mmCIF file of N, CA, C and O in Angstrom:
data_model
loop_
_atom_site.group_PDB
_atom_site.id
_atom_site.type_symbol
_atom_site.label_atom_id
_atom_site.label_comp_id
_atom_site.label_asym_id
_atom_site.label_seq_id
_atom_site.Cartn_x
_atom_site.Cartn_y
_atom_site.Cartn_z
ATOM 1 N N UNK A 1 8.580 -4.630 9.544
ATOM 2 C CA UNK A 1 8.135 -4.196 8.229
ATOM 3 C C UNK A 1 6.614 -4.341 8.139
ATOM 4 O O UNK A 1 6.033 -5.167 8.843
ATOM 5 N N UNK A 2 5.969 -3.557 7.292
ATOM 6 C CA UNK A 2 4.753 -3.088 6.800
ATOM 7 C C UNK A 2 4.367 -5.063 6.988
ATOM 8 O O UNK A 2 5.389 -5.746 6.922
ATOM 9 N N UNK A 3 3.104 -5.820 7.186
ATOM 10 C CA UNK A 3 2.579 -6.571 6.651
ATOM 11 C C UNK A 3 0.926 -6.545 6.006
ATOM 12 O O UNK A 3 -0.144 -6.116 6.439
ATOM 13 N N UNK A 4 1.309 -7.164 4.889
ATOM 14 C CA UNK A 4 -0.396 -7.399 4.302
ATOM 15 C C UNK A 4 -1.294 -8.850 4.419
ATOM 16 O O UNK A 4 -0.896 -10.005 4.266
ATOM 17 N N UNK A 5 -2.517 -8.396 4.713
ATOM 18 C CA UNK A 5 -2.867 -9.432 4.694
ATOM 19 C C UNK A 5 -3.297 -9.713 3.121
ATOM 20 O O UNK A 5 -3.101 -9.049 2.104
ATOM 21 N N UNK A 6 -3.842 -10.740 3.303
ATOM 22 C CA UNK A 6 -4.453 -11.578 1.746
ATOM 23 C C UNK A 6 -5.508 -10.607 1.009
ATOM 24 O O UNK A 6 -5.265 -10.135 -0.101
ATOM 25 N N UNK A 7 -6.340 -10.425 1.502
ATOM 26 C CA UNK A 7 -7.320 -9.476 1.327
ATOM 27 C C UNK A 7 -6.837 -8.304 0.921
ATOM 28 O O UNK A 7 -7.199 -7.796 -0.140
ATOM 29 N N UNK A 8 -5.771 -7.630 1.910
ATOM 30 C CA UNK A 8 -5.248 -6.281 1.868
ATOM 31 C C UNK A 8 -3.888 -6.244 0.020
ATOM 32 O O UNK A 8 -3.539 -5.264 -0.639
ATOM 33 N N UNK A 9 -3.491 -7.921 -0.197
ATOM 34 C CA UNK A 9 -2.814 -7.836 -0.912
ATOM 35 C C UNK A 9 -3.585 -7.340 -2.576
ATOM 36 O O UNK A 9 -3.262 -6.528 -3.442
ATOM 37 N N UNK A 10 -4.645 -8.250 -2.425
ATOM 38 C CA UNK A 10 -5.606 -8.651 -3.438
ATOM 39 C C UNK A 10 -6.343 -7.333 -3.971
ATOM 40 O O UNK A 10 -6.601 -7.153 -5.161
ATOM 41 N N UNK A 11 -6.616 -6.532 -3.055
ATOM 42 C CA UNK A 11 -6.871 -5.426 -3.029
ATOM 43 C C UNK A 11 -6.103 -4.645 -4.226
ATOM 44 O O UNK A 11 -6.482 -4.318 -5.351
ATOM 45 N N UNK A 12 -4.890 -4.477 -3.549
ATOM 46 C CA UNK A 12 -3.696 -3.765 -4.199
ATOM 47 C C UNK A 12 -3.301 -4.320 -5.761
ATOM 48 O O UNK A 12 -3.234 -3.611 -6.765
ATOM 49 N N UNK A 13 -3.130 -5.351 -5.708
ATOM 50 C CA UNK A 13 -3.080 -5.870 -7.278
ATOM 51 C C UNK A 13 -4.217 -5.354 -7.711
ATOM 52 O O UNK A 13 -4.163 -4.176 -8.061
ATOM 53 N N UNK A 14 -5.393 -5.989 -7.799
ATOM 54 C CA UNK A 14 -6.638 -5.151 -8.389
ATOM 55 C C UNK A 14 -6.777 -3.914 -8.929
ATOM 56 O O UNK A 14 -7.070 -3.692 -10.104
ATOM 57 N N UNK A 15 -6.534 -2.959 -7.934
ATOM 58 C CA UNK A 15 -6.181 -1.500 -7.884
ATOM 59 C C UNK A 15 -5.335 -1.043 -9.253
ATOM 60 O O UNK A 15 -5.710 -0.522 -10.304
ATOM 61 N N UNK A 16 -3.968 -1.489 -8.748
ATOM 62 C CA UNK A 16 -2.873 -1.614 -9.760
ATOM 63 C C UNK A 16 -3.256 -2.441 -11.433
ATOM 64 O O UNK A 16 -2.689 -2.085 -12.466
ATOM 65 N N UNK A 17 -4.090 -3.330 -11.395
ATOM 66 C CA UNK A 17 -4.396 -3.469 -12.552
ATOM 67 C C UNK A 17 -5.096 -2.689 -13.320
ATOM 68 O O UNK A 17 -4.932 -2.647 -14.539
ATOM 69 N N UNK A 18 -6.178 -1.803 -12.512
ATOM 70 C CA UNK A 18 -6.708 -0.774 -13.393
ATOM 71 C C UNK A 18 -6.169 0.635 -14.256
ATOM 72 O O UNK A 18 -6.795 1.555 -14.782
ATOM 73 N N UNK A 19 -4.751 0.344 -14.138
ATOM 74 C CA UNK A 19 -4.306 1.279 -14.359
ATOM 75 C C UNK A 19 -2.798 0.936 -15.435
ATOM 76 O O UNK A 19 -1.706 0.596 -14.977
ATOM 77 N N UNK A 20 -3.079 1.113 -16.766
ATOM 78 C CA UNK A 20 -2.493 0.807 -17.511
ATOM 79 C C UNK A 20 -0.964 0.919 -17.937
ATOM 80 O O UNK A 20 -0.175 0.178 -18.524
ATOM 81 N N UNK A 21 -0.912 2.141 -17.392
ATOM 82 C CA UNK A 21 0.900 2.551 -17.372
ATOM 83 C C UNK A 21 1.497 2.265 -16.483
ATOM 84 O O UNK A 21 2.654 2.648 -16.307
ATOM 85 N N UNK A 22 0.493 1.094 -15.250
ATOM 86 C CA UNK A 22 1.172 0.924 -13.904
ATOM 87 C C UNK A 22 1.235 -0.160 -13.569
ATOM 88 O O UNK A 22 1.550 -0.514 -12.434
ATOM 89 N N UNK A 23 0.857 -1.118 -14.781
ATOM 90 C CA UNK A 23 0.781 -3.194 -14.771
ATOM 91 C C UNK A 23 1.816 -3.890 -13.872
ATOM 92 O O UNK A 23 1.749 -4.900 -13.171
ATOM 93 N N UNK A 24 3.095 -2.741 -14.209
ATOM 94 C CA UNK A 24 3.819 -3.619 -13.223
ATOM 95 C C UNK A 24 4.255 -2.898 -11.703
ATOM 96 O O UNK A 24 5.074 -3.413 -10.944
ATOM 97 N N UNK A 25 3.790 -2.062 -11.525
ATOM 98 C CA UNK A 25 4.071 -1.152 -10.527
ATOM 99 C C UNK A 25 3.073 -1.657 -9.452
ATOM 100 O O UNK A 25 2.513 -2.751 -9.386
ATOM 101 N N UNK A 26 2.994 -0.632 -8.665
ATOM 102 C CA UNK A 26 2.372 -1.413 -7.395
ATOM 103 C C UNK A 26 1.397 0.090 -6.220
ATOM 104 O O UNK A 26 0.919 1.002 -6.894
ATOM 105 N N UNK A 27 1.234 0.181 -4.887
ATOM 106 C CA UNK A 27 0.170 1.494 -4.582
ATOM 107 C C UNK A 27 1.877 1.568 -3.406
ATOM 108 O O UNK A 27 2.441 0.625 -2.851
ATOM 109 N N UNK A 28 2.215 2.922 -3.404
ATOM 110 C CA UNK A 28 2.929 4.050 -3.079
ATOM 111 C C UNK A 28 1.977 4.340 -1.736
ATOM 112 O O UNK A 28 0.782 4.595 -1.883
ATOM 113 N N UNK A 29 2.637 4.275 -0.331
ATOM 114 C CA UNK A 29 2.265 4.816 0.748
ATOM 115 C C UNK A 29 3.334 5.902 1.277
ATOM 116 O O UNK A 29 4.547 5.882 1.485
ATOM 117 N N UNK A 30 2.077 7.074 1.421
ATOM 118 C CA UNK A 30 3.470 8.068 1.704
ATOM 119 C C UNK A 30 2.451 8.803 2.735
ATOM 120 O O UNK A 30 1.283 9.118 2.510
ATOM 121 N N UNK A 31 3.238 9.002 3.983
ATOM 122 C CA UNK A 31 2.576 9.871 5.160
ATOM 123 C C UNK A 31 2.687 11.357 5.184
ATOM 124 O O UNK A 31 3.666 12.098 5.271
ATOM 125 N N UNK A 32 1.499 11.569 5.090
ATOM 126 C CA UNK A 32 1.192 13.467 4.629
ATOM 127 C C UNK A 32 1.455 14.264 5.742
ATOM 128 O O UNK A 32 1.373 15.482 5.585
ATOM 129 N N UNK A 33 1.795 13.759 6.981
ATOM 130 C CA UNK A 33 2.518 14.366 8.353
ATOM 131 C C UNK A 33 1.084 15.097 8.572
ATOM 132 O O UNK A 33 1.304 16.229 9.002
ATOM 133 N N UNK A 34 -0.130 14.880 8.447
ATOM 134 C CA UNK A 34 -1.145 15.483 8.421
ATOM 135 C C UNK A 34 -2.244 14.678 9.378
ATOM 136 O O UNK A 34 -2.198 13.461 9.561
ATOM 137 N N UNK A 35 -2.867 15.235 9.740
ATOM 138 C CA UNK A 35 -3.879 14.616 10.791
ATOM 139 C C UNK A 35 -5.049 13.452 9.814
ATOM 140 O O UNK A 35 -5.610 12.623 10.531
ATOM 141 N N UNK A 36 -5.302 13.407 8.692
ATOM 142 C CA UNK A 36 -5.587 12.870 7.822
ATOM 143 C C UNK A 36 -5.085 11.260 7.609
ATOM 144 O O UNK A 36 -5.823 10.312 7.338
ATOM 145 N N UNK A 37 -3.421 11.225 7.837
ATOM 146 C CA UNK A 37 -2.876 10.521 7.810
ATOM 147 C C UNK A 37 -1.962 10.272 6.419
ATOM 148 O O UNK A 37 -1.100 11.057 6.025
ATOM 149 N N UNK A 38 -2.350 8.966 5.736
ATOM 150 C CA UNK A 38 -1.503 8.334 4.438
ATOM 151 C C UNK A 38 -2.073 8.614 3.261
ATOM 152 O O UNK A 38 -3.300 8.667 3.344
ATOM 153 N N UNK A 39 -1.635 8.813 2.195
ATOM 154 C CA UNK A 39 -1.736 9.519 0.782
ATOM 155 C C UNK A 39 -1.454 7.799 0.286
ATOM 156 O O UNK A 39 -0.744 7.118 1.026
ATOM 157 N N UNK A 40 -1.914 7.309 -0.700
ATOM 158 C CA UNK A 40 -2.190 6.155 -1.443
ATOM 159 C C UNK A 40 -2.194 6.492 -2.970
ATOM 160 O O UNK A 40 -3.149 7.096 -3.459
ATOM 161 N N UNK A 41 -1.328 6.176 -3.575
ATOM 162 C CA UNK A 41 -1.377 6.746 -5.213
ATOM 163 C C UNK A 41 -0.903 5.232 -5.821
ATOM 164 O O UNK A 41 -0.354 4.499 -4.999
ATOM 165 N N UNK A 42 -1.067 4.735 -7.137
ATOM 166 C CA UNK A 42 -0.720 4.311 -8.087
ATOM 167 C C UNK A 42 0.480 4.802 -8.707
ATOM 168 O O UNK A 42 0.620 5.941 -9.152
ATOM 169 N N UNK A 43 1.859 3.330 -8.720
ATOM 170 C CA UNK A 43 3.163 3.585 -8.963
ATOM 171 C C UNK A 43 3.543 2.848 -10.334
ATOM 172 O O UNK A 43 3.179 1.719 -10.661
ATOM 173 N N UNK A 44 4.010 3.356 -10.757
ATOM 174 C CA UNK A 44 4.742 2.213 -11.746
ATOM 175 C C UNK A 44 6.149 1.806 -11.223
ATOM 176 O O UNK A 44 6.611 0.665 -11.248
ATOM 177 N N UNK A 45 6.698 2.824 -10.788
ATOM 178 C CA UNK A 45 7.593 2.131 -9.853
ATOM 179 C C UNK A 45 7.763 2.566 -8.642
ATOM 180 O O UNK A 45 7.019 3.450 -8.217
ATOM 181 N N UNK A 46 8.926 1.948 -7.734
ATOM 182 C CA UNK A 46 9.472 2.441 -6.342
ATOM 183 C C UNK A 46 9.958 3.623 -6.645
ATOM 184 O O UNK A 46 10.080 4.000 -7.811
ATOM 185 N N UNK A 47 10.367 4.501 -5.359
ATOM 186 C CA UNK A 47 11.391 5.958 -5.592
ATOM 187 C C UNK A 47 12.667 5.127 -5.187
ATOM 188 O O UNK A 47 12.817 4.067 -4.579
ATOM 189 N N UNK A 48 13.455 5.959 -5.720
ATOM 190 C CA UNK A 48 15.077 4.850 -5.322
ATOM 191 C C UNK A 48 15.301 4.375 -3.692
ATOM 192 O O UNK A 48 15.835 3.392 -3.178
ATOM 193 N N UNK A 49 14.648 5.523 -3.179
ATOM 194 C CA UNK A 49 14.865 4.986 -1.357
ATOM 195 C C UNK A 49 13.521 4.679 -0.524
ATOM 196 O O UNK A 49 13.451 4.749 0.703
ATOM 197 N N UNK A 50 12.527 4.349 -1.335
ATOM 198 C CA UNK A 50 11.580 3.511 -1.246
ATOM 199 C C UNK A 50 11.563 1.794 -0.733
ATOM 200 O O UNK A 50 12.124 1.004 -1.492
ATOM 201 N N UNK A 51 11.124 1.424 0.137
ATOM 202 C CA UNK A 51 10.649 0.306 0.438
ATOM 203 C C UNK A 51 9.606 -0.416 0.245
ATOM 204 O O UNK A 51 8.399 -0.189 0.337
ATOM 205 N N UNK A 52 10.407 -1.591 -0.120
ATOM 206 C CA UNK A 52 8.992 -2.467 -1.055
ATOM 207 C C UNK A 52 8.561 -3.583 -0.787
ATOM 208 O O UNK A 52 9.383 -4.421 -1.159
ATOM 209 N N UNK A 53 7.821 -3.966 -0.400
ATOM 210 C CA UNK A 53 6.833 -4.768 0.476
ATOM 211 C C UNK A 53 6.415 -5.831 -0.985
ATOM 212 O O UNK A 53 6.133 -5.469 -2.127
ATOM 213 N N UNK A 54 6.516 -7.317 -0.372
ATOM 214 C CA UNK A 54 5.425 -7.662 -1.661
ATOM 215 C C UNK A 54 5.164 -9.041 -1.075
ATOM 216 O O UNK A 54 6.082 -9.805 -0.775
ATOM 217 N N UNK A 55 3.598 -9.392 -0.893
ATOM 218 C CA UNK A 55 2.765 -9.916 -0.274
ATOM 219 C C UNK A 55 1.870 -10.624 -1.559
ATOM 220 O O UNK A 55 0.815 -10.188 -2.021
ATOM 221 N N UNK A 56 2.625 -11.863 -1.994
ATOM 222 C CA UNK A 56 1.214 -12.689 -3.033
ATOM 223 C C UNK A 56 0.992 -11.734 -4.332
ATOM 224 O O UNK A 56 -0.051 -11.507 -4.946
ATOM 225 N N UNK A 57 2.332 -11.241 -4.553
ATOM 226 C CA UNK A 57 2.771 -10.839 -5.939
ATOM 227 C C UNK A 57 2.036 -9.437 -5.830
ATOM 228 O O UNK A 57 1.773 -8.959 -6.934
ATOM 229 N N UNK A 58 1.659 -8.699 -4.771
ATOM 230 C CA UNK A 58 0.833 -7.224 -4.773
ATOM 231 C C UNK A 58 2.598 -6.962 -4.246
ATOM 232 O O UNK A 58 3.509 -7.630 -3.757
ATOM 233 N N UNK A 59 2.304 -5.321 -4.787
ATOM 234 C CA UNK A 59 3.946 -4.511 -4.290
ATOM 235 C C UNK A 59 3.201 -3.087 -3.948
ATOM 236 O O UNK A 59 2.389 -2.288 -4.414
ATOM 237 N N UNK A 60 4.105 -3.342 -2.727
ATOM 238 C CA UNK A 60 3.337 -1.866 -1.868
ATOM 239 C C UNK A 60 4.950 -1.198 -1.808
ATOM 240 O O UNK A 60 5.934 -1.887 -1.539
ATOM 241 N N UNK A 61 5.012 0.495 -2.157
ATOM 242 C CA UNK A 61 5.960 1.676 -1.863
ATOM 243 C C UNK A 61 6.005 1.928 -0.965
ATOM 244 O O UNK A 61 4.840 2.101 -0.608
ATOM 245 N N UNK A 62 6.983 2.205 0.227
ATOM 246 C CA UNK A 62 6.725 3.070 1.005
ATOM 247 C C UNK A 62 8.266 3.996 1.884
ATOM 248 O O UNK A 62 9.264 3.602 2.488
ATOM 249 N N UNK A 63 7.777 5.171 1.554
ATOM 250 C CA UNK A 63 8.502 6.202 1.320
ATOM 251 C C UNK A 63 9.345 6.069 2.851
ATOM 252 O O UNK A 63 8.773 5.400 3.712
ATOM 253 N N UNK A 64 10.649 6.675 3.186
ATOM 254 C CA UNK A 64 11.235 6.510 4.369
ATOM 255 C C UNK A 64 10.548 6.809 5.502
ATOM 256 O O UNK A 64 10.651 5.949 6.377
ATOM 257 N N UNK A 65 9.908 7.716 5.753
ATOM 258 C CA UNK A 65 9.248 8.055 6.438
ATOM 259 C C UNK A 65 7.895 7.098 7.107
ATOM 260 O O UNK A 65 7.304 6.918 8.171
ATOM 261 N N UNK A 66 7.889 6.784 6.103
ATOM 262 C CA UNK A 66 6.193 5.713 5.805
ATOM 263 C C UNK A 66 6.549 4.571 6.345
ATOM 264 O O UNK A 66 5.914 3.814 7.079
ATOM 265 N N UNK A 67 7.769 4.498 5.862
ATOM 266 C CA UNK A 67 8.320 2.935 6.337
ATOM 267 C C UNK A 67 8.596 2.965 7.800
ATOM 268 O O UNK A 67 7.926 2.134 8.412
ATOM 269 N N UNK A 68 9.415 3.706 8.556
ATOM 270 C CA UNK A 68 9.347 3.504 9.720
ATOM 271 C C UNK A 68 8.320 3.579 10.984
ATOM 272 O O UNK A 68 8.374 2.927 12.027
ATOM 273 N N UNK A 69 7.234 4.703 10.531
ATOM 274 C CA UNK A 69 5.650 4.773 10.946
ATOM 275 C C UNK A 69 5.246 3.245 10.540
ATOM 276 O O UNK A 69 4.911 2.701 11.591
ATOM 277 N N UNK A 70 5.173 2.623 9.807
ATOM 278 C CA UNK A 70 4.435 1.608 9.706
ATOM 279 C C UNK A 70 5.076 -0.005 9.955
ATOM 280 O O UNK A 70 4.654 -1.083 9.537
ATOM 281 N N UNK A 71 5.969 0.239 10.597
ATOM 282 C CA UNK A 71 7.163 -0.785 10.839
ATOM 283 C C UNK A 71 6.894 -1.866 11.398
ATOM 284 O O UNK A 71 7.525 -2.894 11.155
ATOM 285 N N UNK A 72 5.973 -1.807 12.183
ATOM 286 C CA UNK A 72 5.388 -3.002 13.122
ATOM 287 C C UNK A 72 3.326 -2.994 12.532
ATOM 288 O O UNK A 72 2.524 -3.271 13.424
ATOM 289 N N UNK A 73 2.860 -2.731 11.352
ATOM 290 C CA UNK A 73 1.677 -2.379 11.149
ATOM 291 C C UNK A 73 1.289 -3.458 9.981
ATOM 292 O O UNK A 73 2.030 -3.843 9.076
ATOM 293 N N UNK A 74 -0.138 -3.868 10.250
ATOM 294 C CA UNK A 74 -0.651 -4.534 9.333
ATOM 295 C C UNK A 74 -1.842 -3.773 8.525
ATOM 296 O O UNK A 74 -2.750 -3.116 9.036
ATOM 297 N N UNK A 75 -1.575 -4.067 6.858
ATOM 298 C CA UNK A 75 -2.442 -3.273 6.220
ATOM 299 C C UNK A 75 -3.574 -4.318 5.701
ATOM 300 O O UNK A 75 -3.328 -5.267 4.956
ATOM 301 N N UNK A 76 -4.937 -3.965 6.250
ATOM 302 C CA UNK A 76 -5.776 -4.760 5.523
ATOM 303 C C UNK A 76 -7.050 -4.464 4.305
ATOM 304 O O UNK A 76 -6.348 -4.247 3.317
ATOM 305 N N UNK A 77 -7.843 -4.394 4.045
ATOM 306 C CA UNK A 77 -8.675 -4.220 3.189
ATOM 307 C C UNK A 77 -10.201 -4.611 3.273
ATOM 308 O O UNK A 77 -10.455 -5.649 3.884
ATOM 309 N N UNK A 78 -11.353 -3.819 2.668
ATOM 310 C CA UNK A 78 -12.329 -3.968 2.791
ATOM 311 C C UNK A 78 -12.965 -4.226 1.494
ATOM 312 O O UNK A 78 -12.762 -3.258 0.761
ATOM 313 N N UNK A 79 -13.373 -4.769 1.150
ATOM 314 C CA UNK A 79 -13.500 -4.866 -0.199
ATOM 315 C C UNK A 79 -15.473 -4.559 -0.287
ATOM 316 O O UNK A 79 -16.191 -5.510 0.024
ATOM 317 N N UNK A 80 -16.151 -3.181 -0.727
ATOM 318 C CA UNK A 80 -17.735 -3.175 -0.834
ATOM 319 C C UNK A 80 -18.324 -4.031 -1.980
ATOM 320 O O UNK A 80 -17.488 -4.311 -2.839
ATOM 321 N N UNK A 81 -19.406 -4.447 -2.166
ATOM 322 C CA UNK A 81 -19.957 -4.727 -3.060
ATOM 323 C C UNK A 81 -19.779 -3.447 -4.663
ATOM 324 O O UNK A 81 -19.785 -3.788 -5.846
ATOM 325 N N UNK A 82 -19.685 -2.495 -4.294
ATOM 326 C CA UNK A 82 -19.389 -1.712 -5.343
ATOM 327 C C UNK A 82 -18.605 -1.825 -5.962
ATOM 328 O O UNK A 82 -18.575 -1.284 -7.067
ATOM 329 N N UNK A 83 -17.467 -2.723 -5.410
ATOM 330 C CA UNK A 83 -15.865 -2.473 -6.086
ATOM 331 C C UNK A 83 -14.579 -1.838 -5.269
ATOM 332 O O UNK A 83 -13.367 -2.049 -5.317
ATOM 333 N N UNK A 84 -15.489 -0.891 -4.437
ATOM 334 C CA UNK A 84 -14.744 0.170 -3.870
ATOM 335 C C UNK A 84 -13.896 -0.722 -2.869
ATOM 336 O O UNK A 84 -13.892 -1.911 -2.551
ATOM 337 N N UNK A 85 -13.214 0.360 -2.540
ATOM 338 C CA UNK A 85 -11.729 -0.666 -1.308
ATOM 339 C C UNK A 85 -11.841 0.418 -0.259
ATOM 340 O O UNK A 85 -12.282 1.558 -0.405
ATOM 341 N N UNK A 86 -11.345 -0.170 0.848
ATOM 342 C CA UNK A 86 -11.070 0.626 2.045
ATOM 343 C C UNK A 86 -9.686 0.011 2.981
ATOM 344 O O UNK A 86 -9.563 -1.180 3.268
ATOM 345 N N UNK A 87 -8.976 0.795 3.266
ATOM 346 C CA UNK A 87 -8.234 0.299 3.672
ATOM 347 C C UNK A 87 -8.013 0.327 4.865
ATOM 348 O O UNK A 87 -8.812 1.149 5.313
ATOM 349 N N UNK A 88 -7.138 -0.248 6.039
ATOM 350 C CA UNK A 88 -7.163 0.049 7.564
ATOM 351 C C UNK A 88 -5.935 -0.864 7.643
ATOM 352 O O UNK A 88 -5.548 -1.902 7.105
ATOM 353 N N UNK A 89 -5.418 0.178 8.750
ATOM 354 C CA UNK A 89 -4.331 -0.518 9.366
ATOM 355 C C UNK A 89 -4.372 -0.567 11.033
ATOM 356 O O UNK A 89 -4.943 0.143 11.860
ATOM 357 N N UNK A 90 -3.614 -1.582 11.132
ATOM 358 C CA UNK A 90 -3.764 -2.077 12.742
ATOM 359 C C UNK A 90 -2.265 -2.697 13.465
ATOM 360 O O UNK A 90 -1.323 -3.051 12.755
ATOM 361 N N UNK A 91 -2.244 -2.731 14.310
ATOM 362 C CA UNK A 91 -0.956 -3.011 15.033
ATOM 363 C C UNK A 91 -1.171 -4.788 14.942
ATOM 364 O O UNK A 91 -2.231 -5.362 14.692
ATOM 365 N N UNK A 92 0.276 -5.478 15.248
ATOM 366 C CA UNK A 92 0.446 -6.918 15.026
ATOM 367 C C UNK A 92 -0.139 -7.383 16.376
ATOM 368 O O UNK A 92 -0.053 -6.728 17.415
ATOM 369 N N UNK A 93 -0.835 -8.763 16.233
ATOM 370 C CA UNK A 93 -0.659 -9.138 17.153
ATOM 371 C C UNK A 93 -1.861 -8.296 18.288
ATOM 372 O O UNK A 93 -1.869 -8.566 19.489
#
Protein backbone atom coordinates (compact mmCIF):
# COMPACT_ATOMS: atom_id res chain seq x y z
CA UNK A 1 0.00 0.00 0.00
CA UNK A 2 0.59 3.68 -0.91
CA UNK A 3 2.95 5.06 2.15
CA UNK A 4 3.29 8.72 3.41
CA UNK A 5 5.73 10.20 4.90
CA UNK A 6 5.25 12.94 7.74
CA UNK A 7 5.93 15.74 5.62
CA UNK A 8 4.01 14.17 2.68
CA UNK A 9 1.06 13.67 5.35
CA UNK A 10 1.15 17.29 6.68
CA UNK A 11 1.11 18.46 3.39
CA UNK A 12 -2.19 16.82 2.59
CA UNK A 13 -4.09 17.89 5.68
CA UNK A 14 -3.03 21.47 5.01
CA UNK A 15 -4.17 21.27 1.48
CA UNK A 16 -7.47 19.72 2.59
CA UNK A 17 -7.97 22.35 5.12
CA UNK A 18 -8.13 25.03 2.64
CA UNK A 19 -10.95 23.94 1.32
CA UNK A 20 -14.17 24.30 3.05
CA UNK A 21 -16.67 21.73 1.74
CA UNK A 22 -13.75 19.26 2.09
CA UNK A 23 -12.76 19.57 6.19
CA UNK A 24 -13.29 16.18 6.38
CA UNK A 25 -12.31 14.70 3.18
CA UNK A 26 -8.92 14.17 2.16
CA UNK A 27 -6.55 14.63 -1.76
CA UNK A 28 -7.96 11.86 -4.36
CA UNK A 29 -5.03 10.22 -6.46
CA UNK A 30 -6.15 9.11 -9.70
CA UNK A 31 -3.71 8.00 -12.66
CA UNK A 32 -4.50 9.87 -15.99
CA UNK A 33 -2.87 6.73 -17.96
CA UNK A 34 -1.02 9.75 -19.43
CA UNK A 35 2.62 10.42 -19.73
CA UNK A 36 2.06 13.31 -17.27
CA UNK A 37 1.24 10.87 -14.78
CA UNK A 38 -1.29 11.49 -11.43
CA UNK A 39 -4.23 13.98 -11.30
CA UNK A 40 -4.44 15.24 -7.44
CA UNK A 41 -7.87 16.89 -6.61
CA UNK A 42 -9.53 17.76 -3.27
CA UNK A 43 -12.23 15.09 -1.87
CA UNK A 44 -14.74 15.30 0.54
CA UNK A 45 -15.02 11.90 0.27
CA UNK A 46 -13.68 8.37 -1.02
CA UNK A 47 -15.46 6.84 -4.35
CA UNK A 48 -17.08 3.60 -3.01
CA UNK A 49 -14.11 1.44 -4.52
CA UNK A 50 -11.57 3.81 -3.55
CA UNK A 51 -8.71 3.16 -1.24
CA UNK A 52 -7.87 5.01 1.68
CA UNK A 53 -4.69 5.54 3.06
CA UNK A 54 -4.43 7.57 6.34
CA UNK A 55 -1.08 8.59 7.68
CA UNK A 56 -1.23 11.11 11.05
CA UNK A 57 -4.90 11.81 10.49
CA UNK A 58 -4.13 13.12 6.51
CA UNK A 59 -6.54 10.69 4.15
CA UNK A 60 -5.31 10.08 0.78
CA UNK A 61 -8.06 8.43 -2.23
CA UNK A 62 -6.90 6.30 -4.44
CA UNK A 63 -8.79 5.09 -7.27
CA UNK A 64 -8.29 1.15 -8.31
CA UNK A 65 -6.12 1.70 -10.68
CA UNK A 66 -3.98 4.22 -8.62
CA UNK A 67 -3.91 1.86 -5.98
CA UNK A 68 -2.24 -0.88 -7.56
CA UNK A 69 0.42 1.50 -9.57
CA UNK A 70 1.31 2.80 -6.32
CA UNK A 71 1.32 -0.34 -4.19
CA UNK A 72 4.80 -0.55 -3.10
CA UNK A 73 5.35 3.65 -3.40
CA UNK A 74 6.14 6.31 -1.02
CA UNK A 75 4.50 9.73 -1.32
CA UNK A 76 6.48 12.62 -0.06
CA UNK A 77 6.31 16.37 -0.07
CA UNK A 78 8.10 19.55 -0.57
CA UNK A 79 6.92 22.14 1.17
CA UNK A 80 8.40 26.10 -0.65
CA UNK A 81 8.62 29.00 1.32
CA UNK A 82 5.60 30.27 -0.64
CA UNK A 83 3.22 27.80 0.71
CA UNK A 84 3.27 25.93 -2.40
CA UNK A 85 3.64 21.91 -2.17
CA UNK A 86 5.25 19.57 -4.46
CA UNK A 87 4.87 16.30 -4.40
CA UNK A 88 7.16 13.12 -5.40
CA UNK A 89 6.98 9.73 -5.18
CA UNK A 90 9.64 7.09 -4.83
CA UNK A 91 9.96 3.38 -4.44
CA UNK A 92 10.45 1.78 -0.64
CA UNK A 93 13.41 1.12 0.57
Amino acid sequence: MLTLTHTAAEAVKDIVARVPQAEDGGVRIRDTGTPSGFELSVAPDPEPRDTIVVTDGARVFLDETTAVVLEDRVLDAELAQDGSVRFALSSHG
